[in-house]
Short mmCIF file of C-alpha atoms and ligand atoms in Angstrom, two decimals:
data_model
loop_
_atom_site.label_atom_id
_atom_site.label_comp_id
_atom_site.label_asym_id
_atom_site.label_seq_id
_atom_site.Cartn_x
_atom_site.Cartn_y
_atom_site.Cartn_z
CA MET A 10 76.59 103.95 124.39
CA ASN A 11 77.99 104.09 127.87
CA THR A 12 81.33 105.85 127.52
CA ARG A 13 83.51 108.01 129.70
CA TYR A 14 83.96 111.66 128.71
CA GLY A 15 80.89 111.37 126.54
CA VAL A 16 82.95 110.02 123.67
CA GLY A 17 80.29 108.76 121.32
CA TRP A 18 82.16 105.76 120.08
CA ARG A 19 80.33 103.95 117.36
CA LEU A 20 80.73 100.34 118.32
CA VAL A 21 81.09 97.99 115.42
CA TRP A 22 79.60 94.64 116.23
CA TYR A 23 79.83 91.93 113.68
CA ALA A 24 76.76 89.88 114.53
CA LEU A 25 78.03 86.68 113.05
CA ASN A 26 76.77 84.51 115.85
CA VAL A 27 73.25 85.90 115.51
CA ILE A 28 73.18 85.33 111.79
CA THR A 29 74.51 81.83 112.25
CA SER A 30 71.71 80.95 114.63
CA GLU A 31 69.30 81.90 111.85
CA GLY A 32 70.83 79.17 109.77
CA ALA A 33 72.56 81.38 107.22
CA SER A 34 75.70 79.90 105.75
CA VAL A 35 78.28 81.95 107.56
CA MET A 36 81.15 81.02 109.79
CA SER A 37 80.79 81.34 113.50
CA THR A 38 83.34 83.68 115.07
CA ASN A 39 84.88 80.64 116.73
CA ARG A 40 86.09 79.48 113.35
CA LEU A 41 87.31 82.84 112.00
CA PRO A 42 90.96 82.86 111.00
CA VAL A 43 92.95 84.22 113.91
CA VAL A 44 96.14 85.96 112.74
CA ALA A 45 97.75 86.89 116.07
CA GLY A 46 97.36 86.38 119.79
CA ASN A 47 94.23 87.25 121.73
CA GLY A 48 91.80 87.28 118.84
CA LEU A 49 93.25 89.45 116.05
CA LEU A 50 91.44 88.34 112.91
CA ASP A 51 92.21 88.34 109.23
CA ARG A 52 90.15 91.31 108.10
CA ARG A 53 89.64 89.87 104.64
CA VAL A 54 86.97 87.49 105.94
CA PHE A 55 84.64 90.44 106.30
CA LEU A 56 85.17 91.54 102.75
CA ARG A 57 84.44 88.15 101.21
CA LYS A 58 81.23 87.81 99.29
CA GLY A 59 78.37 86.66 101.46
CA LEU A 60 80.04 87.72 104.65
CA ALA A 61 80.39 91.45 104.17
CA PHE A 62 76.67 92.21 103.77
CA ALA A 63 74.61 92.61 106.90
CA THR A 64 77.00 91.05 109.36
CA ILE A 65 78.08 94.53 110.35
CA VAL A 66 75.06 95.70 112.30
CA GLY A 67 74.52 97.05 115.76
CA ALA A 68 73.44 94.24 118.07
CA SER A 69 70.37 96.26 118.98
CA SER A 70 69.29 96.70 115.38
CA TYR A 71 69.08 93.03 114.55
CA LEU A 72 65.56 92.70 113.20
CA GLN A 73 63.74 89.59 114.28
CA GLU A 74 60.57 90.45 112.36
CA GLY A 75 62.11 91.98 109.27
CA VAL A 76 62.70 95.47 108.00
CA ALA A 77 59.30 96.36 106.52
CA GLN A 78 57.25 95.46 109.61
CA GLU A 79 59.61 97.31 111.92
CA GLN A 80 59.53 100.42 109.73
CA ALA A 81 55.72 100.45 109.56
CA ALA A 82 55.43 100.02 113.31
CA ARG A 83 57.64 103.00 114.04
CA GLY A 84 55.49 105.59 112.29
CA LEU A 85 56.70 108.93 111.00
CA GLU A 86 59.17 111.33 112.57
CA PRO A 87 58.43 115.10 112.25
CA TRP A 88 61.18 115.56 109.63
CA MET A 89 59.49 112.97 107.43
CA THR A 90 56.28 114.97 107.07
CA GLN A 91 57.31 118.59 106.40
CA PRO A 92 59.90 120.34 104.25
CA GLY A 93 63.29 120.94 105.82
CA ILE A 94 65.05 124.27 106.30
CA GLY A 95 66.41 126.20 103.32
CA PHE A 96 69.88 126.57 101.92
CA SER A 97 72.81 128.20 103.63
CA PRO A 98 75.80 130.03 102.15
CA TYR A 99 78.31 128.00 104.13
CA GLY A 100 77.39 124.61 105.59
CA GLN A 101 77.99 123.70 109.21
CA PRO A 102 78.33 120.29 110.89
CA ALA A 103 75.15 118.63 112.14
CA LYS A 104 74.03 120.12 115.47
CA HIS A 105 74.17 116.67 117.03
CA GLU A 106 77.90 116.60 116.36
CA SER A 107 78.76 119.70 118.38
CA HIS A 108 80.78 117.59 120.83
CA VAL A 109 83.29 117.04 118.02
CA ALA A 110 85.54 119.97 118.80
CA ARG A 111 89.16 120.98 119.21
CA VAL A 112 90.56 120.92 122.74
CA PHE A 113 92.39 124.07 123.85
CA GLY A 114 95.52 124.22 125.89
CA PHE A 115 96.93 127.63 126.67
CA ASN A 116 99.90 126.44 128.60
CA PHE A 117 102.39 129.20 127.78
CA LYS A 118 102.13 132.52 129.54
CA ASP A 119 104.74 134.67 127.76
CA PHE A 120 102.48 136.04 125.01
CA GLU A 121 98.76 136.52 124.72
CA ASN A 122 97.16 133.60 122.88
CA ASN A 123 100.35 131.58 122.75
CA GLY A 124 98.88 128.11 122.80
CA ALA A 125 97.45 125.18 120.92
CA ALA A 126 94.19 123.49 119.97
CA TRP A 127 94.27 119.73 119.52
CA THR A 128 92.46 117.77 116.78
CA PRO A 129 89.92 115.31 118.32
CA LEU A 130 91.36 112.21 116.65
CA GLU A 131 88.96 109.91 118.55
CA HIS A 132 85.99 111.35 116.62
CA MET A 133 87.49 111.15 113.18
CA GLN A 134 87.64 108.65 110.33
CA GLY A 135 89.53 108.51 107.04
CA THR A 136 92.68 110.59 106.74
CA LEU A 137 91.74 114.20 105.99
CA THR A 138 91.08 116.72 108.75
CA PRO A 139 88.11 119.05 108.19
CA ASN A 140 89.45 122.60 108.18
CA GLY A 141 87.52 123.61 111.29
CA LEU A 142 89.17 120.78 113.24
CA HIS A 143 92.75 121.20 111.97
CA PHE A 144 95.03 121.54 114.97
CA VAL A 145 96.35 125.02 115.69
CA ARG A 146 99.65 125.98 117.25
CA SER A 147 100.20 129.71 117.31
CA HIS A 148 102.70 131.68 119.33
CA GLN A 149 100.91 135.06 119.21
CA GLY A 150 97.33 134.24 118.32
CA THR A 151 95.75 134.50 114.87
CA PRO A 152 96.46 137.78 113.06
CA ASP A 153 93.54 139.41 111.25
CA ILE A 154 95.25 139.94 107.88
CA ASP A 155 93.78 141.96 105.03
CA PRO A 156 94.91 140.00 101.95
CA ALA A 157 95.03 143.21 99.89
CA LYS A 158 97.74 144.51 102.25
CA HIS A 159 99.73 141.31 102.59
CA PHE A 160 102.85 140.63 100.51
CA LEU A 161 105.43 137.90 100.20
CA TYR A 162 108.95 139.35 99.87
CA ILE A 163 111.63 137.07 98.44
CA HIS A 164 115.09 138.54 98.88
CA GLY A 165 118.68 137.89 99.97
CA GLU A 166 120.78 135.66 97.71
CA VAL A 167 118.56 135.98 94.61
CA GLN A 168 119.21 137.75 91.30
CA LYS A 169 115.83 139.51 91.29
CA PRO A 170 114.42 140.27 94.75
CA TRP A 171 110.65 140.37 94.36
CA LYS A 172 107.46 141.35 96.11
CA PHE A 173 104.40 139.19 95.40
CA SER A 174 100.87 140.22 96.23
CA VAL A 175 98.37 137.52 97.15
CA ALA A 176 96.61 138.23 93.84
CA ASP A 177 99.91 137.58 92.01
CA LEU A 178 100.34 134.24 93.73
CA LEU A 179 96.75 133.19 93.00
CA LYS A 180 97.46 133.49 89.26
CA MET A 181 100.46 131.16 89.29
CA PRO A 182 100.62 127.46 88.45
CA MET A 183 99.74 125.34 91.47
CA GLU A 184 100.09 121.85 92.84
CA SER A 185 97.86 119.96 95.27
CA ARG A 186 99.19 117.47 97.78
CA GLN A 187 97.76 115.67 100.78
CA ILE A 188 100.30 116.31 103.50
CA PHE A 189 100.20 115.87 107.27
CA LEU A 190 101.41 118.62 109.56
CA GLU A 191 102.67 117.43 112.93
CA CYS A 192 103.98 119.75 115.62
CA GLY A 193 107.40 118.64 116.85
CA GLY A 194 105.90 118.76 120.35
CA ASN A 195 103.04 116.38 119.52
CA SER A 196 102.58 113.52 122.05
CA ASN A 197 105.07 115.12 124.44
CA ALA A 198 102.85 114.38 127.45
CA SER A 199 104.13 110.83 126.90
CA TRP A 200 107.58 111.68 128.29
CA ALA A 201 105.95 111.88 131.74
CA ASP A 202 106.73 109.05 134.19
CA ASP A 203 103.08 108.05 134.50
CA PRO A 204 100.75 107.68 131.53
CA VAL A 205 98.48 110.73 131.32
CA GLN A 206 94.82 109.73 131.31
CA LYS A 207 93.55 111.82 128.42
CA THR A 208 91.89 111.15 125.08
CA VAL A 209 93.96 110.20 122.06
CA GLY A 210 93.29 113.63 120.53
CA THR A 211 94.43 115.48 123.63
CA ILE A 212 97.70 113.51 123.79
CA HIS A 213 98.44 113.02 120.09
CA GLY A 214 96.19 115.52 118.27
CA LEU A 215 98.85 118.01 117.19
CA ILE A 216 98.69 116.25 113.84
CA SER A 217 96.26 116.97 111.03
CA THR A 218 96.13 116.24 107.33
CA ALA A 219 94.88 118.46 104.53
CA GLU A 220 95.08 118.68 100.79
CA TRP A 221 97.22 121.79 100.42
CA THR A 222 97.21 123.68 97.12
CA GLY A 223 99.76 126.30 96.26
CA VAL A 224 102.69 127.43 94.17
CA PRO A 225 105.78 125.20 94.31
CA LEU A 226 108.57 127.23 95.84
CA ALA A 227 110.99 125.91 93.21
CA TYR A 228 108.87 127.62 90.55
CA LEU A 229 109.12 131.00 92.29
CA LEU A 230 112.82 130.70 93.10
CA LYS A 231 113.77 129.65 89.58
CA GLN A 232 112.08 132.75 88.22
CA LEU A 233 114.01 134.97 90.60
CA GLY A 234 117.36 133.22 90.06
CA VAL A 235 119.04 131.70 93.11
CA LYS A 236 122.60 132.93 93.68
CA PRO A 237 125.22 130.18 94.17
CA ALA A 238 125.97 131.25 97.75
CA ALA A 239 122.43 130.52 98.94
CA GLN A 240 122.18 127.50 101.25
CA TRP A 241 119.27 128.35 103.54
CA VAL A 242 115.95 130.14 103.38
CA VAL A 243 114.76 132.08 106.41
CA ALA A 244 110.95 132.14 106.40
CA THR A 245 109.10 134.75 108.48
CA GLY A 246 105.43 135.19 109.30
CA ALA A 247 103.38 138.39 109.58
CA ASP A 248 102.17 137.60 113.12
CA ALA A 249 103.17 139.89 115.98
CA GLY A 250 106.30 137.97 116.99
CA ALA A 251 107.71 137.86 113.43
CA PHE A 252 107.94 134.11 113.84
CA ASP A 253 110.88 132.81 111.80
CA MET A 254 112.65 129.55 110.98
CA SER A 255 115.50 128.50 108.65
CA ILE A 256 114.98 125.74 106.10
CA PRO A 257 117.71 124.27 103.87
CA LEU A 258 117.42 125.56 100.29
CA ALA A 259 117.62 121.97 98.95
CA LYS A 260 114.40 121.03 100.80
CA MET A 261 112.70 124.21 99.63
CA MET A 262 113.58 123.44 96.00
CA ASP A 263 112.60 119.79 96.40
CA ASP A 264 108.97 119.83 97.56
CA CYS A 265 107.90 122.92 99.52
CA LEU A 266 104.73 124.81 98.65
CA VAL A 267 103.58 128.38 99.11
CA ALA A 268 100.07 127.26 100.03
CA LEU A 269 96.91 129.28 99.42
CA TYR A 270 94.21 126.60 99.71
CA GLN A 271 93.38 124.01 102.38
CA ASN A 272 91.06 121.15 101.41
CA GLY A 273 89.79 123.09 98.41
CA GLU A 274 89.01 126.40 100.11
CA ARG A 275 91.28 129.30 100.97
CA LEU A 276 93.37 128.77 104.08
CA ARG A 277 91.64 129.20 107.43
CA PRO A 278 92.89 132.26 109.38
CA GLU A 279 94.25 130.03 112.20
CA ASN A 280 96.17 127.96 109.68
CA GLY A 281 97.92 130.82 107.89
CA TYR A 282 95.53 132.87 105.73
CA PRO A 283 96.26 134.20 103.19
CA VAL A 284 99.61 132.46 102.51
CA ARG A 285 101.59 129.82 104.36
CA LEU A 286 104.59 127.66 103.76
CA ILE A 287 104.18 123.87 103.65
CA VAL A 288 107.34 121.86 104.35
CA PRO A 289 106.23 118.24 103.75
CA GLY A 290 107.20 115.60 106.32
CA TRP A 291 109.19 117.98 108.51
CA LYS A 292 108.19 119.36 111.91
CA ALA A 293 105.28 121.73 111.40
CA VAL A 294 107.01 124.66 113.07
CA LEU A 295 108.85 125.08 109.74
CA SER A 296 105.57 125.49 107.87
CA ILE A 297 105.46 129.22 108.57
CA LYS A 298 101.94 130.65 108.64
CA TRP A 299 100.98 134.12 107.38
CA LEU A 300 104.17 133.89 105.31
CA SER A 301 105.55 137.34 104.54
CA SER A 302 109.24 136.93 103.85
CA LEU A 303 111.67 134.38 102.43
CA GLU A 304 115.29 135.43 102.74
CA LEU A 305 117.85 133.30 100.94
CA SER A 306 121.05 133.18 102.95
CA LYS A 307 124.38 131.47 103.39
CA GLU A 308 123.66 130.51 107.00
CA PRO A 309 120.61 129.69 109.09
CA ALA A 310 119.26 132.63 111.10
CA MET A 311 119.87 130.92 114.48
CA SER A 312 116.57 132.39 115.59
CA ARG A 313 115.02 131.76 119.00
CA ASN A 314 112.86 129.01 117.51
CA GLU A 315 115.82 126.99 116.29
CA THR A 316 118.09 127.49 119.31
CA ALA A 317 116.23 128.07 122.58
CA ARG A 318 113.23 126.13 121.20
CA TYR A 319 112.70 123.16 118.88
CA THR A 320 116.00 121.54 119.81
CA GLU A 321 116.20 118.34 121.88
CA LEU A 322 118.34 117.92 124.98
CA LEU A 323 119.96 114.45 124.85
CA PRO A 324 121.20 112.29 127.77
CA SER A 325 124.78 113.30 126.83
CA GLY A 326 123.92 116.90 127.73
CA GLN A 327 124.21 117.97 124.10
CA SER A 328 121.22 119.10 122.09
CA ARG A 329 119.98 118.03 118.67
CA GLN A 330 119.39 120.97 116.37
CA PHE A 331 117.62 121.11 112.99
CA SER A 332 116.03 117.73 113.72
CA SER A 333 113.49 118.17 110.99
CA VAL A 334 111.91 114.95 109.76
CA MET A 335 108.93 113.71 111.76
CA GLU A 336 109.74 110.06 112.46
CA VAL A 337 107.49 107.07 111.70
CA LYS A 338 104.56 106.86 114.09
CA SER A 339 101.11 105.36 114.59
CA VAL A 340 98.32 105.46 117.12
CA ILE A 341 95.11 103.48 117.56
CA THR A 342 92.27 106.02 117.61
CA SER A 343 89.53 103.48 118.35
CA PRO A 344 89.28 101.85 120.78
CA SER A 345 91.28 104.41 122.76
CA HIS A 346 91.35 106.12 126.16
CA GLY A 347 87.93 106.96 127.59
CA MET A 348 85.96 104.55 125.40
CA ARG A 349 84.24 101.41 126.54
CA LEU A 350 83.68 98.12 124.79
CA SER A 351 80.13 96.97 125.43
CA GLY A 352 80.97 93.32 125.83
CA PRO A 353 82.84 90.40 124.32
CA GLY A 354 82.57 90.31 120.53
CA VAL A 355 84.23 91.34 117.32
CA TYR A 356 85.43 94.93 117.00
CA GLU A 357 87.31 96.94 114.47
CA ILE A 358 90.58 98.41 115.68
CA THR A 359 91.51 101.48 113.66
CA GLY A 360 94.01 104.32 113.76
CA LEU A 361 96.44 106.50 111.87
CA ALA A 362 100.03 105.91 110.76
CA TRP A 363 102.43 108.38 109.16
CA SER A 364 106.07 109.09 108.45
CA GLY A 365 107.87 112.23 107.42
CA ALA A 366 110.32 109.99 105.54
CA GLY A 367 107.75 108.82 102.97
CA LYS A 368 105.03 106.20 102.72
CA ILE A 369 103.86 103.74 105.35
CA LYS A 370 104.94 100.22 104.46
CA ARG A 371 103.15 98.29 107.18
CA VAL A 372 101.23 98.74 110.41
CA GLU A 373 101.18 95.89 112.90
CA VAL A 374 98.68 95.59 115.71
CA SER A 375 98.99 93.61 118.93
CA ALA A 376 96.12 92.62 121.23
CA ASP A 377 98.32 90.81 123.74
CA GLY A 378 100.54 93.61 124.96
CA GLY A 379 103.16 93.19 122.24
CA LYS A 380 103.75 89.41 122.44
CA SER A 381 102.38 88.85 118.94
CA TRP A 382 101.58 91.17 116.05
CA ALA A 383 99.40 91.03 112.94
CA PRO A 384 99.50 93.31 109.89
CA ALA A 385 96.52 95.67 109.63
CA SER A 386 94.98 96.66 106.30
CA LEU A 387 96.03 100.05 104.94
CA LEU A 388 94.37 102.40 102.48
CA SER A 389 95.43 101.68 98.92
CA ALA A 390 96.05 105.40 98.40
CA ASN A 391 99.26 105.22 100.39
CA LEU A 392 100.64 108.73 99.93
CA PRO A 393 104.06 109.83 101.14
CA MET A 394 104.13 112.24 104.11
CA CYS A 395 100.42 111.73 104.54
CA THR A 396 98.48 109.95 107.25
CA ASN A 397 97.31 106.46 106.32
CA ARG A 398 94.41 104.77 108.10
CA PHE A 399 94.81 101.20 109.30
CA ARG A 400 92.11 98.75 110.29
CA ILE A 401 92.00 95.24 111.69
CA ALA A 402 89.25 93.03 113.12
CA TRP A 403 89.55 91.75 116.67
CA LYS A 404 87.52 89.32 118.72
CA TRP A 405 87.59 90.45 122.34
CA ASP A 406 87.04 87.62 124.80
CA GLY A 407 86.14 89.97 127.67
CA LYS A 408 89.46 89.63 129.50
CA PRO A 409 91.83 92.52 130.35
CA CYS A 410 94.44 93.11 127.66
CA VAL A 411 96.68 95.74 126.07
CA LEU A 412 96.34 96.99 122.48
CA LYS A 413 99.27 98.48 120.57
CA SER A 414 100.10 99.56 117.03
CA ARG A 415 103.52 99.77 115.40
CA ALA A 416 104.24 101.40 112.02
CA ILE A 417 107.07 100.68 109.60
CA ASP A 418 107.81 103.19 106.85
CA GLU A 419 109.11 102.70 103.33
CA LYS A 420 112.66 103.30 104.51
CA GLY A 421 112.24 100.27 106.79
CA THR A 422 112.31 102.39 109.95
CA VAL A 423 110.27 100.79 112.72
CA GLN A 424 108.34 102.88 115.26
CA PRO A 425 110.28 102.41 118.52
CA MET A 426 109.03 100.97 121.78
CA ARG A 427 108.85 103.53 124.59
CA ASP A 428 111.80 102.05 126.52
CA ASP A 429 113.99 102.05 123.41
CA LEU A 430 113.13 105.66 122.60
CA ILE A 431 113.93 106.75 126.16
CA ALA A 432 117.17 104.75 126.23
CA LYS A 433 118.31 106.62 123.15
CA ARG A 434 116.94 110.09 123.78
CA GLY A 435 116.34 110.41 127.52
CA LYS A 436 113.17 112.03 128.83
CA LYS A 437 114.10 115.69 128.57
CA GLY A 438 114.00 116.15 124.81
CA PHE A 439 110.41 117.48 124.83
CA TYR A 440 110.01 117.13 121.04
CA HIS A 441 109.84 114.17 118.64
CA TYR A 442 108.04 111.59 120.79
CA ASN A 443 107.08 108.78 118.40
CA ALA A 444 107.02 105.61 120.52
CA VAL A 445 104.41 102.85 120.31
CA VAL A 446 101.19 103.84 122.13
CA SER A 447 99.41 101.30 124.36
CA TRP A 448 95.76 101.21 125.43
CA GLU A 449 94.64 98.96 128.25
CA VAL A 450 91.22 97.30 128.16
CA ASP A 451 89.91 96.19 131.57
CA SER A 452 87.49 93.37 132.32
CA VAL A 453 84.41 95.59 131.88
CA GLY A 454 85.71 97.07 128.65
CA TYR A 455 87.01 100.46 129.83
CA VAL A 456 89.97 101.67 127.82
CA SER A 457 92.76 103.69 129.41
CA HIS A 458 96.31 104.82 128.66
CA THR A 459 99.16 102.58 129.82
CA TYR A 460 102.91 102.24 129.32
CA GLU A 461 102.75 98.45 129.68
N1 LIG B 26 103.95 132.65 111.68
C1 LIG B 26 103.83 131.55 112.42
N2 LIG B 26 103.98 130.36 111.83
C2 LIG B 26 103.88 129.23 112.56
C3 LIG B 26 103.63 129.29 113.96
C4 LIG B 26 103.45 130.56 114.56
O1 LIG B 26 103.18 130.69 115.75
N3 LIG B 26 103.57 131.66 113.76
N4 LIG B 26 103.57 128.11 114.67
C5 LIG B 26 104.30 126.99 114.10
C6 LIG B 26 104.10 125.73 114.78
S1 LIG B 26 105.00 125.48 116.20
C7 LIG B 26 103.34 124.73 114.25
S2 LIG B 26 103.23 123.22 114.99
C8 LIG B 26 102.55 124.96 113.02
C9 LIG B 26 101.08 124.67 113.29
O2 LIG B 26 100.32 124.84 112.14
P1 LIG B 26 98.74 124.89 112.26
O3 LIG B 26 98.40 125.85 113.37
O4 LIG B 26 98.22 125.31 110.95
O5 LIG B 26 98.31 123.49 112.62
O6 LIG B 26 102.67 126.25 112.52
C10 LIG B 26 103.96 126.81 112.62
N5 LIG B 26 104.00 128.04 111.91
MO1 LIG B 27 104.94 123.19 116.70
#
């Protein structure tokens, strides 16, 4: 596939026209039900019996002479004639997939290894992020923690201040939840006056989703007895900067986890091994990694991270503070910047939608720059505070156009247009950019970032 940046985009080509010319009883694409402007199609036609089967094939793999003849003619590949390699203690991705990698950006100079690694959203499907590709945002690098020497201290406004070893925590009752983490600074390149020409992962990849397993914080705090004066919990990590943030006690009691496992295995070092906090739906800076202390207090700590950082300067000159919930958002991951459509035909548009306020109610897609919109299909497992994947079929006629997606969450909040977000929040807020993302397709099929 001829793509820019070597993005190996797997083109989905529904070869309906080819099949039709063979006389099979299928619709031609000309008669497919169009649900919005510029060729957005009702995806259900592909799932109907008799249509779903082999219509989804690469144009090049349409077999004129039939499967058996073609297979015989090709002969045997080396791997078909000798035993493969043996077993390994910990599996690795296929060597042909080594281009699927996080992108680093060490853009802060104050501390060594203060930086981020973005998840390559353009290479991914489904909703879960493999642990090796989970985004990383660390202010002082990844500490090399010996779990036998790591403790979680819970103190302050509690009846019984307590010290938990990692072994203690591992014996406690646990919960598992699929939760996205999104850095408050995700997508912030989009505040720039001109659209940055980078891949979807490099602009929007400070979001990842994992199934986190750990001890509900409410369980721990109830055992220790919360004193009536407690209103906040100051969480601190064991990394060199003693990274700390204040979280309202009510949120901590509601749904926060002291996480030990990430997608079924123990946390990755970069993501907080051996213990991290998970604060569902709220900006990921609150999900303190390498968690070593929880201090219950009457007031927030007013730490550097919640005053000088992670606040948003508004046009009024005032700043928002404790802006916690990650607002409703979506982005088309394919086709997206750097990819190329190989020619007119039917494609699948797909992407991710999420909201820190709960579930995703609807995702709408536009193929005509926002003039008309059609609802995309969503995964039936629509979990709150978890990414949901959307998909819709689209017949591209080969003309330049702009693709957009817009999510609506269960609270009815609609993802804002860029102009509306800027009118409300200005351009200097740095954090919480959640506006509709637009990708422009040119007449030869190249996809690039646009604000149109
Ligand atoms: N101890 C500690 N916790 C931390 C950080 C950190 O630097 N140190 N970074 C925070 C920020 S800004 C984000 S966005 C998330 C990132 O989590 P991840 O690296 O597991 O994706 O961790 C948060 N927790
Ligand atoms: Mo962050």
